[in-house]
Amino acid sequence: MFVTLNLMIVNEATEFSKLRNAFLLLTVTEIVYFSSIIIEITELLQVLSSGSIVSLNGLITSLLLQILALILGIISGIFLYSGFRNLSAYKGRADTGSLLVIVGSVFIPIIGFISIILFIIGFALIKEGLDRIANAYGEELIKHGAILNVFPIISIIGFIITAVGLNRIMNKPLTTTTVSSNQVKEIGLGIIRSNGYIYLTLDSKIYGTITSAKIEGTPYSVMLSIPLTVGINNVIINMGTPLFLSPTQYKVTLVITTGYSTFTETLQAIYNP
């Protein structure tokens, strides 16, 4: 059980690393993009003040910088999308926001205004996923960064703050507890079917992942990766084998991980083949 939990945590750390690297790349992307804008504005002011012809070198430099920003933005968006897709317990609409970042990056050398609009919407959606990560790991720095990310120019500061916050949770030590947190409660009575499926309705106050389930007093147990979100969760557990049980009530113990802590919840379910 604990080997599986540690592997899961390592996998989360890998996805957080993707997100951190994405925000570091986004910092460079924005610096490169606004550098190209500054070059264009400088060229325009020179034309207006002296009546000279626009410098071809300046335009080429600006275009090359915007193409570089396009490439970096797409790579950043891919990292964001991959990371949030694999962190299903936290993503919310962040994966959709990541796609908007990718599309917005494509428009950088074409229509910069559209890029900015798509980035604002995209990072507003990404904020939802970042807030969930911040709540799960108790890292307020990520929340502060997520707010700044939505606003152009100052988002450079937001990207750095977010990357630092993600790096901090990656370096937090693993802590475990074997008692119920009272953060996940069962609604009604669960149902155990002979085909190996268990149906539970859970009211969760946290974001986390169910990593294993065991029917107490029986040999049946299974390793899982079922995301929990805040609110009502209709959980379906596949034990992976037909169940041969007596028609009575059983205790089902779940191991749940949230951030870098794990705990157990023992629930009630009745065998109804």
JSON list of C-alpha atoms in Angstrom, two decimals, residues 60-187:
[
{"chain": "A", "resi": 60, "resn": "ILE", "atom": "CA", "xyz": [12.66, 41.72, -38.58]},
{"chain": "A", "resi": 61, "resn": "THR", "atom": "CA", "xyz": [13.95, 41.69, -35.00]},
{"chain": "A", "resi": 62, "resn": "SER", "atom": "CA", "xyz": [10.44, 42.26, -33.68]},
{"chain": "A", "resi": 63, "resn": "LEU", "atom": "CA", "xyz": [9.01, 39.49, -35.88]},
{"chain": "A", "resi": 64, "resn": "LEU", "atom": "CA", "xyz": [11.70, 37.02, -34.81]},
{"chain": "A", "resi": 65, "resn": "LEU", "atom": "CA", "xyz": [11.04, 37.79, -31.16]},
{"chain": "A", "resi": 66, "resn": "GLN", "atom": "CA", "xyz": [7.32, 37.22, -31.66]},
{"chain": "A", "resi": 67, "resn": "ILE", "atom": "CA", "xyz": [7.97, 33.89, -33.38]},
{"chain": "A", "resi": 68, "resn": "LEU", "atom": "CA", "xyz": [10.18, 32.91, -30.44]},
{"chain": "A", "resi": 69, "resn": "ALA", "atom": "CA", "xyz": [7.39, 33.95, -28.05]},
{"chain": "A", "resi": 70, "resn": "LEU", "atom": "CA", "xyz": [4.96, 31.83, -30.10]},
{"chain": "A", "resi": 71, "resn": "ILE", "atom": "CA", "xyz": [7.17, 28.74, -29.76]},
{"chain": "A", "resi": 72, "resn": "LEU", "atom": "CA", "xyz": [7.78, 29.25, -26.03]},
{"chain": "A", "resi": 73, "resn": "GLY", "atom": "CA", "xyz": [4.08, 29.94, -25.43]},
{"chain": "A", "resi": 74, "resn": "ILE", "atom": "CA", "xyz": [3.01, 26.74, -27.18]},
{"chain": "A", "resi": 75, "resn": "ILE", "atom": "CA", "xyz": [5.54, 24.68, -25.21]},
{"chain": "A", "resi": 76, "resn": "SER", "atom": "CA", "xyz": [4.34, 26.30, -21.98]},
{"chain": "A", "resi": 77, "resn": "GLY", "atom": "CA", "xyz": [0.71, 25.59, -22.86]},
{"chain": "A", "resi": 78, "resn": "ILE", "atom": "CA", "xyz": [1.50, 21.94, -23.60]},
{"chain": "A", "resi": 79, "resn": "PHE", "atom": "CA", "xyz": [3.23, 21.60, -20.21]},
{"chain": "A", "resi": 80, "resn": "LEU", "atom": "CA", "xyz": [0.23, 23.19, -18.50]},
{"chain": "A", "resi": 81, "resn": "TYR", "atom": "CA", "xyz": [-2.28, 21.00, -20.33]},
{"chain": "A", "resi": 82, "resn": "SER", "atom": "CA", "xyz": [-0.35, 17.80, -19.64]},
{"chain": "A", "resi": 83, "resn": "GLY", "atom": "CA", "xyz": [0.19, 18.65, -15.98]},
{"chain": "A", "resi": 84, "resn": "PHE", "atom": "CA", "xyz": [-3.41, 19.57, -15.23]},
{"chain": "A", "resi": 85, "resn": "ARG", "atom": "CA", "xyz": [-4.85, 16.66, -17.21]},
{"chain": "A", "resi": 86, "resn": "ASN", "atom": "CA", "xyz": [-2.83, 14.24, -15.08]},
{"chain": "A", "resi": 87, "resn": "LEU", "atom": "CA", "xyz": [-3.73, 16.08, -11.86]},
{"chain": "A", "resi": 88, "resn": "SER", "atom": "CA", "xyz": [-7.41, 15.31, -12.34]},
{"chain": "A", "resi": 89, "resn": "ALA", "atom": "CA", "xyz": [-8.30, 15.96, -8.69]},
{"chain": "A", "resi": 90, "resn": "TYR", "atom": "CA", "xyz": [-7.21, 19.58, -9.00]},
{"chain": "A", "resi": 91, "resn": "LYS", "atom": "CA", "xyz": [-7.65, 20.62, -12.61]},
{"chain": "A", "resi": 92, "resn": "GLY", "atom": "CA", "xyz": [-11.18, 22.09, -12.66]},
{"chain": "A", "resi": 93, "resn": "ARG", "atom": "CA", "xyz": [-11.21, 23.99, -15.97]},
{"chain": "A", "resi": 94, "resn": "ALA", "atom": "CA", "xyz": [-7.46, 24.55, -15.97]},
{"chain": "A", "resi": 95, "resn": "ASP", "atom": "CA", "xyz": [-6.94, 22.14, -18.87]},
{"chain": "A", "resi": 96, "resn": "THR", "atom": "CA", "xyz": [-9.32, 24.23, -20.99]},
{"chain": "A", "resi": 97, "resn": "GLY", "atom": "CA", "xyz": [-7.43, 27.35, -19.94]},
{"chain": "A", "resi": 98, "resn": "SER", "atom": "CA", "xyz": [-4.19, 25.67, -21.00]},
{"chain": "A", "resi": 99, "resn": "LEU", "atom": "CA", "xyz": [-5.60, 25.07, -24.49]},
{"chain": "A", "resi": 100, "resn": "LEU", "atom": "CA", "xyz": [-6.48, 28.77, -24.71]},
{"chain": "A", "resi": 101, "resn": "VAL", "atom": "CA", "xyz": [-2.87, 29.60, -23.86]},
{"chain": "A", "resi": 102, "resn": "ILE", "atom": "CA", "xyz": [-1.73, 27.39, -26.75]},
{"chain": "A", "resi": 103, "resn": "VAL", "atom": "CA", "xyz": [-4.20, 29.00, -29.18]},
{"chain": "A", "resi": 104, "resn": "GLY", "atom": "CA", "xyz": [-3.33, 32.47, -27.90]},
{"chain": "A", "resi": 105, "resn": "SER", "atom": "CA", "xyz": [0.36, 31.78, -28.51]},
{"chain": "A", "resi": 106, "resn": "VAL", "atom": "CA", "xyz": [-0.37, 30.96, -32.15]},
{"chain": "A", "resi": 107, "resn": "PHE", "atom": "CA", "xyz": [-1.88, 34.42, -32.63]},
{"chain": "A", "resi": 108, "resn": "ILE", "atom": "CA", "xyz": [1.12, 36.29, -31.17]},
{"chain": "A", "resi": 109, "resn": "PRO", "atom": "CA", "xyz": [2.75, 37.18, -34.53]},
{"chain": "A", "resi": 110, "resn": "ILE", "atom": "CA", "xyz": [-0.62, 37.61, -36.27]},
{"chain": "A", "resi": 111, "resn": "ILE", "atom": "CA", "xyz": [-3.01, 39.58, -34.05]},
{"chain": "A", "resi": 112, "resn": "GLY", "atom": "CA", "xyz": [-1.46, 40.32, -30.67]},
{"chain": "A", "resi": 113, "resn": "PHE", "atom": "CA", "xyz": [-4.69, 41.73, -29.26]},
{"chain": "A", "resi": 114, "resn": "ILE", "atom": "CA", "xyz": [-6.46, 38.38, -29.72]},
{"chain": "A", "resi": 115, "resn": "SER", "atom": "CA", "xyz": [-3.55, 36.67, -27.97]},
{"chain": "A", "resi": 116, "resn": "ILE", "atom": "CA", "xyz": [-3.90, 38.93, -24.95]},
{"chain": "A", "resi": 117, "resn": "ILE", "atom": "CA", "xyz": [-7.66, 38.29, -24.71]},
{"chain": "A", "resi": 118, "resn": "LEU", "atom": "CA", "xyz": [-7.17, 34.52, -24.94]},
{"chain": "A", "resi": 119, "resn": "PHE", "atom": "CA", "xyz": [-4.41, 34.65, -22.33]},
{"chain": "A", "resi": 120, "resn": "ILE", "atom": "CA", "xyz": [-6.62, 36.59, -19.90]},
{"chain": "A", "resi": 121, "resn": "ILE", "atom": "CA", "xyz": [-9.46, 34.08, -20.26]},
{"chain": "A", "resi": 122, "resn": "GLY", "atom": "CA", "xyz": [-7.06, 31.13, -20.19]},
{"chain": "A", "resi": 123, "resn": "PHE", "atom": "CA", "xyz": [-5.30, 32.17, -17.00]},
{"chain": "A", "resi": 124, "resn": "ALA", "atom": "CA", "xyz": [-8.62, 32.97, -15.34]},
{"chain": "A", "resi": 125, "resn": "LEU", "atom": "CA", "xyz": [-9.56, 29.31, -15.92]},
{"chain": "A", "resi": 126, "resn": "ILE", "atom": "CA", "xyz": [-6.10, 28.07, -14.90]},
{"chain": "A", "resi": 127, "resn": "LYS", "atom": "CA", "xyz": [-6.52, 30.00, -11.64]},
{"chain": "A", "resi": 128, "resn": "GLU", "atom": "CA", "xyz": [-9.23, 27.50, -10.67]},
{"chain": "A", "resi": 129, "resn": "GLY", "atom": "CA", "xyz": [-6.78, 24.60, -10.81]},
{"chain": "A", "resi": 130, "resn": "LEU", "atom": "CA", "xyz": [-4.02, 26.55, -9.07]},
{"chain": "A", "resi": 131, "resn": "ASP", "atom": "CA", "xyz": [-6.37, 27.52, -6.24]},
{"chain": "A", "resi": 132, "resn": "ARG", "atom": "CA", "xyz": [-7.25, 23.86, -5.70]},
{"chain": "A", "resi": 133, "resn": "ILE", "atom": "CA", "xyz": [-3.58, 22.91, -5.54]},
{"chain": "A", "resi": 134, "resn": "ALA", "atom": "CA", "xyz": [-2.95, 25.78, -3.12]},
{"chain": "A", "resi": 135, "resn": "ASN", "atom": "CA", "xyz": [-5.81, 24.65, -0.87]},
{"chain": "A", "resi": 136, "resn": "ALA", "atom": "CA", "xyz": [-4.70, 21.02, -0.89]},
{"chain": "A", "resi": 137, "resn": "TYR", "atom": "CA", "xyz": [-1.09, 21.86, -0.03]},
{"chain": "A", "resi": 138, "resn": "GLY", "atom": "CA", "xyz": [-1.64, 24.93, 2.12]},
{"chain": "A", "resi": 139, "resn": "GLU", "atom": "CA", "xyz": [0.50, 27.11, -0.17]},
{"chain": "A", "resi": 140, "resn": "GLU", "atom": "CA", "xyz": [-0.95, 30.63, -0.29]},
{"chain": "A", "resi": 141, "resn": "LEU", "atom": "CA", "xyz": [1.86, 31.85, -2.56]},
{"chain": "A", "resi": 142, "resn": "ILE", "atom": "CA", "xyz": [0.28, 29.98, -5.47]},
{"chain": "A", "resi": 143, "resn": "LYS", "atom": "CA", "xyz": [-3.04, 31.75, -4.90]},
{"chain": "A", "resi": 144, "resn": "HIS", "atom": "CA", "xyz": [-1.36, 35.15, -5.00]},
{"chain": "A", "resi": 145, "resn": "GLY", "atom": "CA", "xyz": [0.45, 34.24, -8.20]},
{"chain": "A", "resi": 146, "resn": "ALA", "atom": "CA", "xyz": [-2.73, 32.88, -9.79]},
{"chain": "A", "resi": 147, "resn": "ILE", "atom": "CA", "xyz": [-4.43, 36.27, -9.37]},
{"chain": "A", "resi": 148, "resn": "LEU", "atom": "CA", "xyz": [-1.55, 38.20, -10.94]},
{"chain": "A", "resi": 149, "resn": "ASN", "atom": "CA", "xyz": [-1.31, 35.72, -13.83]},
{"chain": "A", "resi": 150, "resn": "VAL", "atom": "CA", "xyz": [-4.61, 36.98, -15.23]},
{"chain": "A", "resi": 151, "resn": "PHE", "atom": "CA", "xyz": [-3.37, 40.54, -15.83]},
{"chain": "A", "resi": 152, "resn": "PRO", "atom": "CA", "xyz": [-0.93, 41.27, -18.70]},
{"chain": "A", "resi": 153, "resn": "ILE", "atom": "CA", "xyz": [2.51, 42.72, -17.89]},
{"chain": "A", "resi": 154, "resn": "ILE", "atom": "CA", "xyz": [2.23, 42.20, -14.10]},
{"chain": "A", "resi": 155, "resn": "SER", "atom": "CA", "xyz": [1.59, 38.55, -14.93]},
{"chain": "A", "resi": 156, "resn": "ILE", "atom": "CA", "xyz": [5.38, 38.28, -15.24]},
{"chain": "A", "resi": 157, "resn": "ILE", "atom": "CA", "xyz": [5.52, 38.66, -11.46]},
{"chain": "A", "resi": 158, "resn": "GLY", "atom": "CA", "xyz": [2.60, 36.24, -11.11]},
{"chain": "A", "resi": 159, "resn": "PHE", "atom": "CA", "xyz": [4.34, 33.56, -13.18]},
{"chain": "A", "resi": 160, "resn": "ILE", "atom": "CA", "xyz": [7.46, 33.78, -11.00]},
{"chain": "A", "resi": 161, "resn": "ILE", "atom": "CA", "xyz": [5.44, 33.67, -7.77]},
{"chain": "A", "resi": 162, "resn": "THR", "atom": "CA", "xyz": [3.43, 30.68, -9.03]},
{"chain": "A", "resi": 163, "resn": "ALA", "atom": "CA", "xyz": [6.60, 28.81, -10.04]},
{"chain": "A", "resi": 164, "resn": "VAL", "atom": "CA", "xyz": [8.14, 29.46, -6.61]},
{"chain": "A", "resi": 165, "resn": "GLY", "atom": "CA", "xyz": [4.96, 28.24, -4.88]},
{"chain": "A", "resi": 166, "resn": "LEU", "atom": "CA", "xyz": [4.89, 25.04, -6.94]},
{"chain": "A", "resi": 167, "resn": "ASN", "atom": "CA", "xyz": [8.54, 24.45, -6.20]},
{"chain": "A", "resi": 168, "resn": "ARG", "atom": "CA", "xyz": [7.86, 24.84, -2.48]},
{"chain": "A", "resi": 169, "resn": "ILE", "atom": "CA", "xyz": [5.15, 22.19, -2.41]},
{"chain": "A", "resi": 170, "resn": "MET", "atom": "CA", "xyz": [7.43, 19.83, -4.34]},
{"chain": "A", "resi": 171, "resn": "ASN", "atom": "CA", "xyz": [9.98, 20.19, -1.54]},
{"chain": "A", "resi": 172, "resn": "LYS", "atom": "CA", "xyz": [7.54, 19.66, 1.32]},
{"chain": "A", "resi": 173, "resn": "PRO", "atom": "CA", "xyz": [8.24, 16.52, 3.38]},
{"chain": "A", "resi": 174, "resn": "LEU", "atom": "CA", "xyz": [5.81, 13.61, 3.24]},
{"chain": "A", "resi": 175, "resn": "THR", "atom": "CA", "xyz": [3.55, 13.35, 6.28]},
{"chain": "A", "resi": 176, "resn": "THR", "atom": "CA", "xyz": [1.05, 10.58, 6.88]},
{"chain": "A", "resi": 177, "resn": "THR", "atom": "CA", "xyz": [-1.73, 9.86, 9.32]},
{"chain": "A", "resi": 178, "resn": "THR", "atom": "CA", "xyz": [-3.73, 6.69, 9.75]},
{"chain": "A", "resi": 179, "resn": "VAL", "atom": "CA", "xyz": [-6.81, 8.20, 11.35]},
{"chain": "A", "resi": 180, "resn": "SER", "atom": "CA", "xyz": [-9.91, 9.70, 9.79]},
{"chain": "A", "resi": 181, "resn": "SER", "atom": "CA", "xyz": [-9.66, 13.38, 8.98]},
{"chain": "A", "resi": 182, "resn": "ASN", "atom": "CA", "xyz": [-13.46, 13.85, 9.14]},
{"chain": "A", "resi": 183, "resn": "GLN", "atom": "CA", "xyz": [-13.03, 15.66, 5.84]},
{"chain": "A", "resi": 184, "resn": "VAL", "atom": "CA", "xyz": [-14.80, 12.95, 3.84]},
{"chain": "A", "resi": 185, "resn": "LYS", "atom": "CA", "xyz": [-18.20, 11.70, 4.98]},
{"chain": "A", "resi": 186, "resn": "GLU", "atom": "CA", "xyz": [-20.48, 9.04, 3.57]},
{"chain": "A", "resi": 187, "resn": "ILE", "atom": "CA", "xyz": [-24.00, 9.91, 2.49]}
]
